[in-house]
Coordinates of C-alpha atoms in Angstrom, one line a residue:
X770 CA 107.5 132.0 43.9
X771 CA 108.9 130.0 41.2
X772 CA 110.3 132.6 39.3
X773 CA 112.0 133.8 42.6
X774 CA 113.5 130.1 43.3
X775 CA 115.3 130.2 39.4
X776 CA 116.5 133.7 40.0
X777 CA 118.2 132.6 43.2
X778 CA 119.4 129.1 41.5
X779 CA 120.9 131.4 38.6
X780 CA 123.1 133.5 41.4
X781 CA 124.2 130.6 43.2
X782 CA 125.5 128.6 39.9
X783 CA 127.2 131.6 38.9
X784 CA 129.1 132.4 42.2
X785 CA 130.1 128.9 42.4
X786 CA 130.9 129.1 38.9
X787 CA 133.3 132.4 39.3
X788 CA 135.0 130.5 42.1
X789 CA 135.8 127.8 39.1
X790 CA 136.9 130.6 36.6
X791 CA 138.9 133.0 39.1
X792 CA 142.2 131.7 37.9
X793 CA 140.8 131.6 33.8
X794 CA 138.4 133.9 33.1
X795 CA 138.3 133.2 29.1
X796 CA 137.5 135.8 27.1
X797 CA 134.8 136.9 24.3
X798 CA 134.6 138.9 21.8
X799 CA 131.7 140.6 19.7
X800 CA 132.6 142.5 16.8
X801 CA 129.5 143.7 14.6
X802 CA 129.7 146.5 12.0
X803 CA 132.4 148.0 14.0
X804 CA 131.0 148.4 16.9
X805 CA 133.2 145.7 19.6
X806 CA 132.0 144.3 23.1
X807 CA 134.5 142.3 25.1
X808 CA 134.6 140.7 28.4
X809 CA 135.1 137.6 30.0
X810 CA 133.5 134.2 29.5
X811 CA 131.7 134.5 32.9
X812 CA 130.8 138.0 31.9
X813 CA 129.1 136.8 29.0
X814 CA 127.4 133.9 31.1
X815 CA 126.5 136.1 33.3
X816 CA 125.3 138.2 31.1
X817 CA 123.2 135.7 29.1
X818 CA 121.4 134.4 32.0
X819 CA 120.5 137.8 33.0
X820 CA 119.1 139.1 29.9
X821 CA 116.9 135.3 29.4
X822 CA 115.6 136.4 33.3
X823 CA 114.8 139.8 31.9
X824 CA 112.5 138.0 29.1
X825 CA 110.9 135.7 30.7
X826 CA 110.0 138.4 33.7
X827 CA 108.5 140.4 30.7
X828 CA 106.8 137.6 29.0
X829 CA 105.2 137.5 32.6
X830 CA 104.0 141.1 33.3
X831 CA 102.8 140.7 29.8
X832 CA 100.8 137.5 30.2
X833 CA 100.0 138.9 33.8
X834 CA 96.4 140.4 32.9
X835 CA 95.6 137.9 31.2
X836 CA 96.2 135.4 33.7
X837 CA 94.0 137.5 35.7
X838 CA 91.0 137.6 33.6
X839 CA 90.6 134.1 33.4
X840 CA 91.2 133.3 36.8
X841 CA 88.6 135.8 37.8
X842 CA 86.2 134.3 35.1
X843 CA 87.0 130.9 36.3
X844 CA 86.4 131.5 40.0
X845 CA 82.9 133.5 38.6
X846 CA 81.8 130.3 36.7
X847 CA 82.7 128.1 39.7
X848 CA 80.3 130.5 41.6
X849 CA 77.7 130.1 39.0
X850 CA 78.0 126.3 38.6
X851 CA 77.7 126.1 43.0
X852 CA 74.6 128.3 42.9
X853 CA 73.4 126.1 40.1
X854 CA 73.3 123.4 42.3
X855 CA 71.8 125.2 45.1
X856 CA 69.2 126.1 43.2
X857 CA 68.4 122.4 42.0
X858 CA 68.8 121.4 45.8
X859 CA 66.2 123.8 46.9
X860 CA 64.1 123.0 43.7
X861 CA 63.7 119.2 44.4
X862 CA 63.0 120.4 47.9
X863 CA 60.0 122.3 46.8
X864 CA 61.9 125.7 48.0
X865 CA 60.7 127.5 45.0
X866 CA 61.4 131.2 45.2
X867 CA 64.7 130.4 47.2
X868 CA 65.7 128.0 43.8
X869 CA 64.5 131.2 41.4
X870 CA 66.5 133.7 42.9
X871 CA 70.0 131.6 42.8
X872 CA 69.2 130.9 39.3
X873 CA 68.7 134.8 38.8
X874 CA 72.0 135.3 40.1
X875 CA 74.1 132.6 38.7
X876 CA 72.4 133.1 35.2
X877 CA 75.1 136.4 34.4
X878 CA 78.1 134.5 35.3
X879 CA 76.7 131.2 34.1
X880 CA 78.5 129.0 31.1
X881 CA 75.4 127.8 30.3
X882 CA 72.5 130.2 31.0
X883 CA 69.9 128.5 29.1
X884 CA 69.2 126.1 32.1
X885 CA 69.0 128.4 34.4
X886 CA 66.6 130.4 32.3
X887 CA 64.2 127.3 32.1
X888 CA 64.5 126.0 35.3
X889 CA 63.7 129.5 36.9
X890 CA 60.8 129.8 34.6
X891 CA 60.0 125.8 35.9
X892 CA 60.3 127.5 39.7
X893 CA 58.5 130.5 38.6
X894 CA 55.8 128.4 37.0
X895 CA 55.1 126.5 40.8
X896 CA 54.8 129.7 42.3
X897 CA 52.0 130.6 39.8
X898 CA 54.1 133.5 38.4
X899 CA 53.3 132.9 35.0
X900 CA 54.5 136.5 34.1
X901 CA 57.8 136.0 35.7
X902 CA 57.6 132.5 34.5
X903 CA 57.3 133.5 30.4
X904 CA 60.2 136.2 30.5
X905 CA 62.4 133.5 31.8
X906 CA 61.5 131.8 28.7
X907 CA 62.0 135.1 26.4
X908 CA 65.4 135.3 28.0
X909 CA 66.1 131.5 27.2
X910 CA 65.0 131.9 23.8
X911 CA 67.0 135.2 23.3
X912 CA 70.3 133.6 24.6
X913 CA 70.4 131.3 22.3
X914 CA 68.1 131.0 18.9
X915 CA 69.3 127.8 18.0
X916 CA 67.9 126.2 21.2
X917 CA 64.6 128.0 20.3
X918 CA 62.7 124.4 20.0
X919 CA 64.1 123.5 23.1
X920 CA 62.5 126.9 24.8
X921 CA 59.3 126.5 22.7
X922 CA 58.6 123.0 24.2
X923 CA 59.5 123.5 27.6
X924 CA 56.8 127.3 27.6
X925 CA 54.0 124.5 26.2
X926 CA 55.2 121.9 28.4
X927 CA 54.5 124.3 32.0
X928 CA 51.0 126.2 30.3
X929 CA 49.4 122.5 29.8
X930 CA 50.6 121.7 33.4
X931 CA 48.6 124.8 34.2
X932 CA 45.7 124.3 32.2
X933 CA 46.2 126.8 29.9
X934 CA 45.6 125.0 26.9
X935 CA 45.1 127.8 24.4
X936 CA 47.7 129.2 25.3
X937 CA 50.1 126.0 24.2
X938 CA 48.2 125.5 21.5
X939 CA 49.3 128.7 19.9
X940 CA 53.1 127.6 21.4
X941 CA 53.0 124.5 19.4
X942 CA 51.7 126.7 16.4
X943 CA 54.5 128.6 16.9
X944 CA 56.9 125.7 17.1
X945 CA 55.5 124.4 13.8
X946 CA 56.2 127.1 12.0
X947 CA 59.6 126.6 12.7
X948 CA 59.9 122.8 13.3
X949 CA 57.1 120.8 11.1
X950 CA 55.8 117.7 12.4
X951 CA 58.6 117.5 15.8
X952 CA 57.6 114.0 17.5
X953 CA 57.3 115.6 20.9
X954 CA 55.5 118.9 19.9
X955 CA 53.1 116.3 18.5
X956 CA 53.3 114.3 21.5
X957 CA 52.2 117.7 23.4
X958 CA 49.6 118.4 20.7
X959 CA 47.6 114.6 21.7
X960 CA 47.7 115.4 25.4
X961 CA 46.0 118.9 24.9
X962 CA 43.1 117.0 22.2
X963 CA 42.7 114.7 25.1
X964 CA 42.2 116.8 28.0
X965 CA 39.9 118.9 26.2
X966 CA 38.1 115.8 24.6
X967 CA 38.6 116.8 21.6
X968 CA 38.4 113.5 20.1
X969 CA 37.9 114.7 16.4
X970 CA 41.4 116.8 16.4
X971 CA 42.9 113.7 18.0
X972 CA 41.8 111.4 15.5
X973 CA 43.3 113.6 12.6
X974 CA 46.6 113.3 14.9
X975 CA 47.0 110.1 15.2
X976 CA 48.3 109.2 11.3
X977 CA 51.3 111.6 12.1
X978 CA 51.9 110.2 15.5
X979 CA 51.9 107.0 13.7
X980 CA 54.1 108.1 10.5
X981 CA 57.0 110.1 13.0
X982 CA 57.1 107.2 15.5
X983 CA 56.6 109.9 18.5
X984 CA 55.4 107.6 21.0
X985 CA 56.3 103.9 22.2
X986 CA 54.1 101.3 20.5
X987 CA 52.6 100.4 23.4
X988 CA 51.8 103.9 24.4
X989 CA 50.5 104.9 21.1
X990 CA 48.1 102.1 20.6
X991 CA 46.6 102.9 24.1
X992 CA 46.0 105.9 23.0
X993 CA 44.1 105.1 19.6
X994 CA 41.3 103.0 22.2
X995 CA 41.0 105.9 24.6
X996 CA 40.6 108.0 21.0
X997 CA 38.6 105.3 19.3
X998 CA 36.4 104.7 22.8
X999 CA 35.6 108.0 23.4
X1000 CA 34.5 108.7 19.8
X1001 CA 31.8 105.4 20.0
X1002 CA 30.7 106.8 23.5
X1003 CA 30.3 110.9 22.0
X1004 CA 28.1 109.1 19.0
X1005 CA 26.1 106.8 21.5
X1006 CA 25.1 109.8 23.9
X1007 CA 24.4 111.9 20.8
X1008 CA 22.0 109.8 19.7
X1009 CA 22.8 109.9 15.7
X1010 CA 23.0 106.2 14.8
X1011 CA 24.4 107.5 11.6
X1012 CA 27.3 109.2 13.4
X1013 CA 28.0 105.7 15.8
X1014 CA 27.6 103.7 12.1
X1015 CA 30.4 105.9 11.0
X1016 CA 32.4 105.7 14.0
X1017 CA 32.4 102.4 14.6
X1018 CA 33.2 101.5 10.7
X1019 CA 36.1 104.1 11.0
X1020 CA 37.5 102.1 13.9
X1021 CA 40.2 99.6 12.5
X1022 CA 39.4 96.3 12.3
X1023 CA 42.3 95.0 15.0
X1024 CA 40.7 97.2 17.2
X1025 CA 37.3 96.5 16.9
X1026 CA 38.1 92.2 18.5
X1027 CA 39.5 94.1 21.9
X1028 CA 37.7 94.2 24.8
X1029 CA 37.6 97.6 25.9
X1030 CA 36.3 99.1 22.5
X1031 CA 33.7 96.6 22.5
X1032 CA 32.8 98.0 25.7
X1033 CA 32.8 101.0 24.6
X1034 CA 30.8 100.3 20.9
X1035 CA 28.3 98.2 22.9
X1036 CA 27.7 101.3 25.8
X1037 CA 27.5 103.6 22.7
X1038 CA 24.6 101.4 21.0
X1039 CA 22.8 101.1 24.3
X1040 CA 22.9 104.7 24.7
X1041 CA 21.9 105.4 21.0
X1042 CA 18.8 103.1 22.4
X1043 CA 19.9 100.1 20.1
X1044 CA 20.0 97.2 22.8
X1045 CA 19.0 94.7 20.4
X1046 CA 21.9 95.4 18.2
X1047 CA 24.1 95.8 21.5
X1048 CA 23.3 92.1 21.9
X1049 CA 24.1 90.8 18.9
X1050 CA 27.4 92.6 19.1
X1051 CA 28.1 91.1 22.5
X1052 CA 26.9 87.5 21.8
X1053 CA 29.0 87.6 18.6
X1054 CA 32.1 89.0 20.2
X1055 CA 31.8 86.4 23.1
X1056 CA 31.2 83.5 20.2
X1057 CA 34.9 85.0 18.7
X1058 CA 36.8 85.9 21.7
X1059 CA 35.5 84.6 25.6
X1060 CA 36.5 87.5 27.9
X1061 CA 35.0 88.1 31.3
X1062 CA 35.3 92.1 31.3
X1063 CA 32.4 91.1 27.9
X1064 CA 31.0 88.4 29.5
X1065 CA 29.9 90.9 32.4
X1066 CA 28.6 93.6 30.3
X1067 CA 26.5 90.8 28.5
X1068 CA 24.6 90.4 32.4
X1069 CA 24.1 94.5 32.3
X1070 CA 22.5 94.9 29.4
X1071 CA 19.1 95.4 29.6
X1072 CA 18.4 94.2 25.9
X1073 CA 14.4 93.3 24.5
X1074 CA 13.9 90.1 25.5
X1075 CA 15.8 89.3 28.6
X1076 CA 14.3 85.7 29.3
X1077 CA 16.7 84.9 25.7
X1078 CA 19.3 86.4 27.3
X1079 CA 19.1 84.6 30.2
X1080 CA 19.2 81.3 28.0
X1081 CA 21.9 82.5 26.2
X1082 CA 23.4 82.6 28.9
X1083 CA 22.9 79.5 30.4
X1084 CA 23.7 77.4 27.1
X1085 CA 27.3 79.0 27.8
X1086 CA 27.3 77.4 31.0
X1087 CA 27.5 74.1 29.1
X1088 CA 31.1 75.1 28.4
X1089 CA 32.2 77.3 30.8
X1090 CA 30.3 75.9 33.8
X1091 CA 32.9 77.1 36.3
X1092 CA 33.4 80.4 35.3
X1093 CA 32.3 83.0 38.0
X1094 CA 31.8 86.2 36.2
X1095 CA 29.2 83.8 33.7
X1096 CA 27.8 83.2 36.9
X1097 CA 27.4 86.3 37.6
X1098 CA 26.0 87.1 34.5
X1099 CA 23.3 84.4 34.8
X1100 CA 22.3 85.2 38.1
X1101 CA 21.7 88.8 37.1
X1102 CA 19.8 87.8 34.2
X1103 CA 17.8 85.2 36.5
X1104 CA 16.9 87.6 38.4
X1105 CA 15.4 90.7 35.5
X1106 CA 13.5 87.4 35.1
X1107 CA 12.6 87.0 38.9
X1108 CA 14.0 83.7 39.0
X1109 CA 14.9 84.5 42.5
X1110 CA 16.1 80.5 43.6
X1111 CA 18.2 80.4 39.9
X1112 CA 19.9 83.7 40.6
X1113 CA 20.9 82.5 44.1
X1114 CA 22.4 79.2 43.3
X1115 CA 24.4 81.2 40.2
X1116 CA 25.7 84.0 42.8
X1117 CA 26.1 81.6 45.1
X1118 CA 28.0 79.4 42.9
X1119 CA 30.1 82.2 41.6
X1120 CA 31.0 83.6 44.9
X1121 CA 32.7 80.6 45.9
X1122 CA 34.3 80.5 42.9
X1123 CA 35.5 84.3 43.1
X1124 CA 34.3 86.6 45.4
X1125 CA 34.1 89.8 43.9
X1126 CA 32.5 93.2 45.6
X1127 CA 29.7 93.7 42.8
X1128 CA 28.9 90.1 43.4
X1129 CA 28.5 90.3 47.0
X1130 CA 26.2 93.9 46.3
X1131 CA 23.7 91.6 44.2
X1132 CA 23.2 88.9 46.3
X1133 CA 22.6 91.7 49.2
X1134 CA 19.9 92.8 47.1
X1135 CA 18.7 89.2 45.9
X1136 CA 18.5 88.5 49.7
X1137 CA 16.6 91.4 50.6
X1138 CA 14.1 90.9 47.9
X1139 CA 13.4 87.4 49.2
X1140 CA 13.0 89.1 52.8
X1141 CA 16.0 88.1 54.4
X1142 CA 17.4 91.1 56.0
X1143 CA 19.9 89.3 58.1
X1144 CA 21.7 87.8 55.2
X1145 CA 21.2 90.8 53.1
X1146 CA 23.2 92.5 55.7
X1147 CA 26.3 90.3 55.7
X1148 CA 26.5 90.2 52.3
X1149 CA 26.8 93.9 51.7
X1150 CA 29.8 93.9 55.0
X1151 CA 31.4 91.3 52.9
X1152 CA 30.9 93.2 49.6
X1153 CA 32.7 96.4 52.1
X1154 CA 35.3 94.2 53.1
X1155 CA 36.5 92.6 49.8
X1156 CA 36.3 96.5 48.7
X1157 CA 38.5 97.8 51.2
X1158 CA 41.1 94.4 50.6
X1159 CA 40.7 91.8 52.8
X1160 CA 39.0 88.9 52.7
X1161 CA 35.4 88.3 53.7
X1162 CA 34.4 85.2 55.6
X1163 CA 32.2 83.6 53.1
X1164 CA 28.9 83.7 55.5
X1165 CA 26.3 82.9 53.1
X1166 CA 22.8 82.2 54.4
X1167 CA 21.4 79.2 53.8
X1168 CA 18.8 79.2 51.1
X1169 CA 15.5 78.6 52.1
X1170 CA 12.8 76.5 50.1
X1171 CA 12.0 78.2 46.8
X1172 CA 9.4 77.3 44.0
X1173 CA 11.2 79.1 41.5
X1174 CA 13.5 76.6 38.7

């Protein structure tokens, strides 16, 4: 169209230039090597502006192919980048085999075929096709080596989400060999340890978790309790006190004041049938640090000689005389001692202080073993109540005449 328009414009500027130049037509003159052209100055003109039309109309057909092969490899990457959307669409509504197949076809004309690649092995993966699902991956990785950690990750990534944890094992062994130490293959190596329980192998892990930096602080040092927990507990139900010595010594110190591990060191000691030694750990830890989660366990453990527990117990109570869960505690203790009256006004005490479901379960079963059936029973529908997240009306029975201190 445009090059229509200027041959038009060129014709009209010279017809109203010969009306200009009928009375002087000028005259020129080429002389080269003998050979001579003449003609007039609007021949020449004339002539010049058709022989620059006659480039630039080659120059034209010349580029013409061109021009033709990048607007139909625009308009084909256009169509690849529209089914590429598509295909997320239908992916994030769960349309997996309809996502797949526009990823199939937009991978050819695609600029960037290693998405597609992955995210049809991703859709291939929900439709339990792992088959389908790995040589979308062996295409990924063959378009482009250099994004061969990238493809290596995301294979490990969709066999662990599948439970098939050997086979990302050997991934990551693979990725190693090309990628030593990558933070996130590491992070993928600690989630595989810990859904196998393999707390050993995690353990070794952690130092290089540590040293690279491949987890947030906070999530890293969660994970060294679950490690360090799970190790006590494994020792405890083993029954090696040599192998809970060692496991508890190889837990750092910092570690060894927080609640959790204690927990966990004093379940493992109980287990390894060392309740006297699970007491001492608890009394001491409550003597350094007063936490209620400890507190507690010290009312569940059925140590040797539960009538010093219970006075243990109760010379906290100097100190902490409105604390429920010590309440709790002593109550529970009261009543391993069948102080049935003392465990009453301790549950009693604590419940008004802070209801709480376990609470409301012992004093069901205090109530029943002192015969009262009716209370027993409202305790255990307030115990359902609290569990289920309302509040329970705090019916308690009154307490009938005991002989008990």
């Amino acid at each position: 169209m445009r090059l229509s328009i200027a041959v038009l414009l060129a014709l009209v500027l010279a017809a109203v230039g010969a009306h200009f130049m009928m009375d002087e037509t000028g005259y020129v003159l080429v002389n080269y090597r003998g050979t001579r052209f003449e003609t007039s100055l609007f021949g020449a003109v004339l002539l010049l502006l058709s022989a620059y039309l006659i480039v630039r109309i080659l120059i034209r057909l010349w580029r013409a192919p061109f021009q033709f092969g990048e607007a139909v490899g625009k308009q084909r990457v256009d169509r690849a980048k529209r089914k590429m959307n598509e295909a997320l669409i239908e992916m994030a509504e769960g349309n997996w085999a309809k996502s797949e197949k526009l990823l199939s076809q937009g991978a050819k004309s695609s600029d960037m075929p290693l998405l597609n690649y992955l995210n049809a092995a991703r859709a291939a993966q929900e439709q339990g096709a792992h088959e389908r699902r790995d040589n979308w991956l062996k295409l990924a990785y063959e378009q482009s080596k250099d994004a061969g950690n990238a493809v290596l990750l995301t294979q490990a990534e969709l066999q662990i989400d599948h439970e098939q944890y050997e086979m990302a094992l050997a991934t990551l062994r693979q990725l190693n060999e090309g990628a030593p130490g990558h933070r996130k293959g590491l992070v993928l190596l600690a989630a595989i340890y810990e859904r196998l329980e393999d707390w050993a192998a995690l353990h070794d892990l952690l130092p290089q978790l540590t040293r690279k930096k491949a987890m947030p602080a906070a999530e890293l040092d969660a994970l060294k309790r679950r490690t360090y927990g799970a190790r006590l507990r494994e020792a405890g139900r083993s029954g090696d006190q040599e192998a809970l010595t060692a496991a508890w010594t190889g837990t750092p110190a910092p570690l060894q004041k927080t609640p959790d591990i204690l927990h966990a060191y004093v379940s493992a000691l109980t287990d390894a049938s060392q309740s006297a030694a699970a007491e001492k750990t608890l009394r001491k830890a409550l003597k350094d640090t007063w936490t209620p989660e400890l507190v507690i366990d010290y009312g569940r453990l059925e140590g040797p000689d539960p009538g010093k527990q219970l006075s243990v117990a109760e010379g906290w109570l100097k100190n902490h005389g409105n604390d429920a869960p010590l309440l709790l505690t002593a109550a529970r203790l009261a009543m391993r001692n069948e102080l049935w009256g003392k465990a009453r006004s301790y549950l009693e005490s604590s419940i008004a202080l802070l209801p709480r479901v376990e609470s409301y379960h012992l004093y069901g079963e205090l109530l029943e073993k002192m015969g009262e059936t009716e209370g027993a029973a409202v305790a255990f529908r307030n115990g359902l109540t609290l569990a289920t997240g309302a509040s329970p009306a705090p019916a308690l029975p009154e307490a009938k005449p005991d002989a008990d201190s």
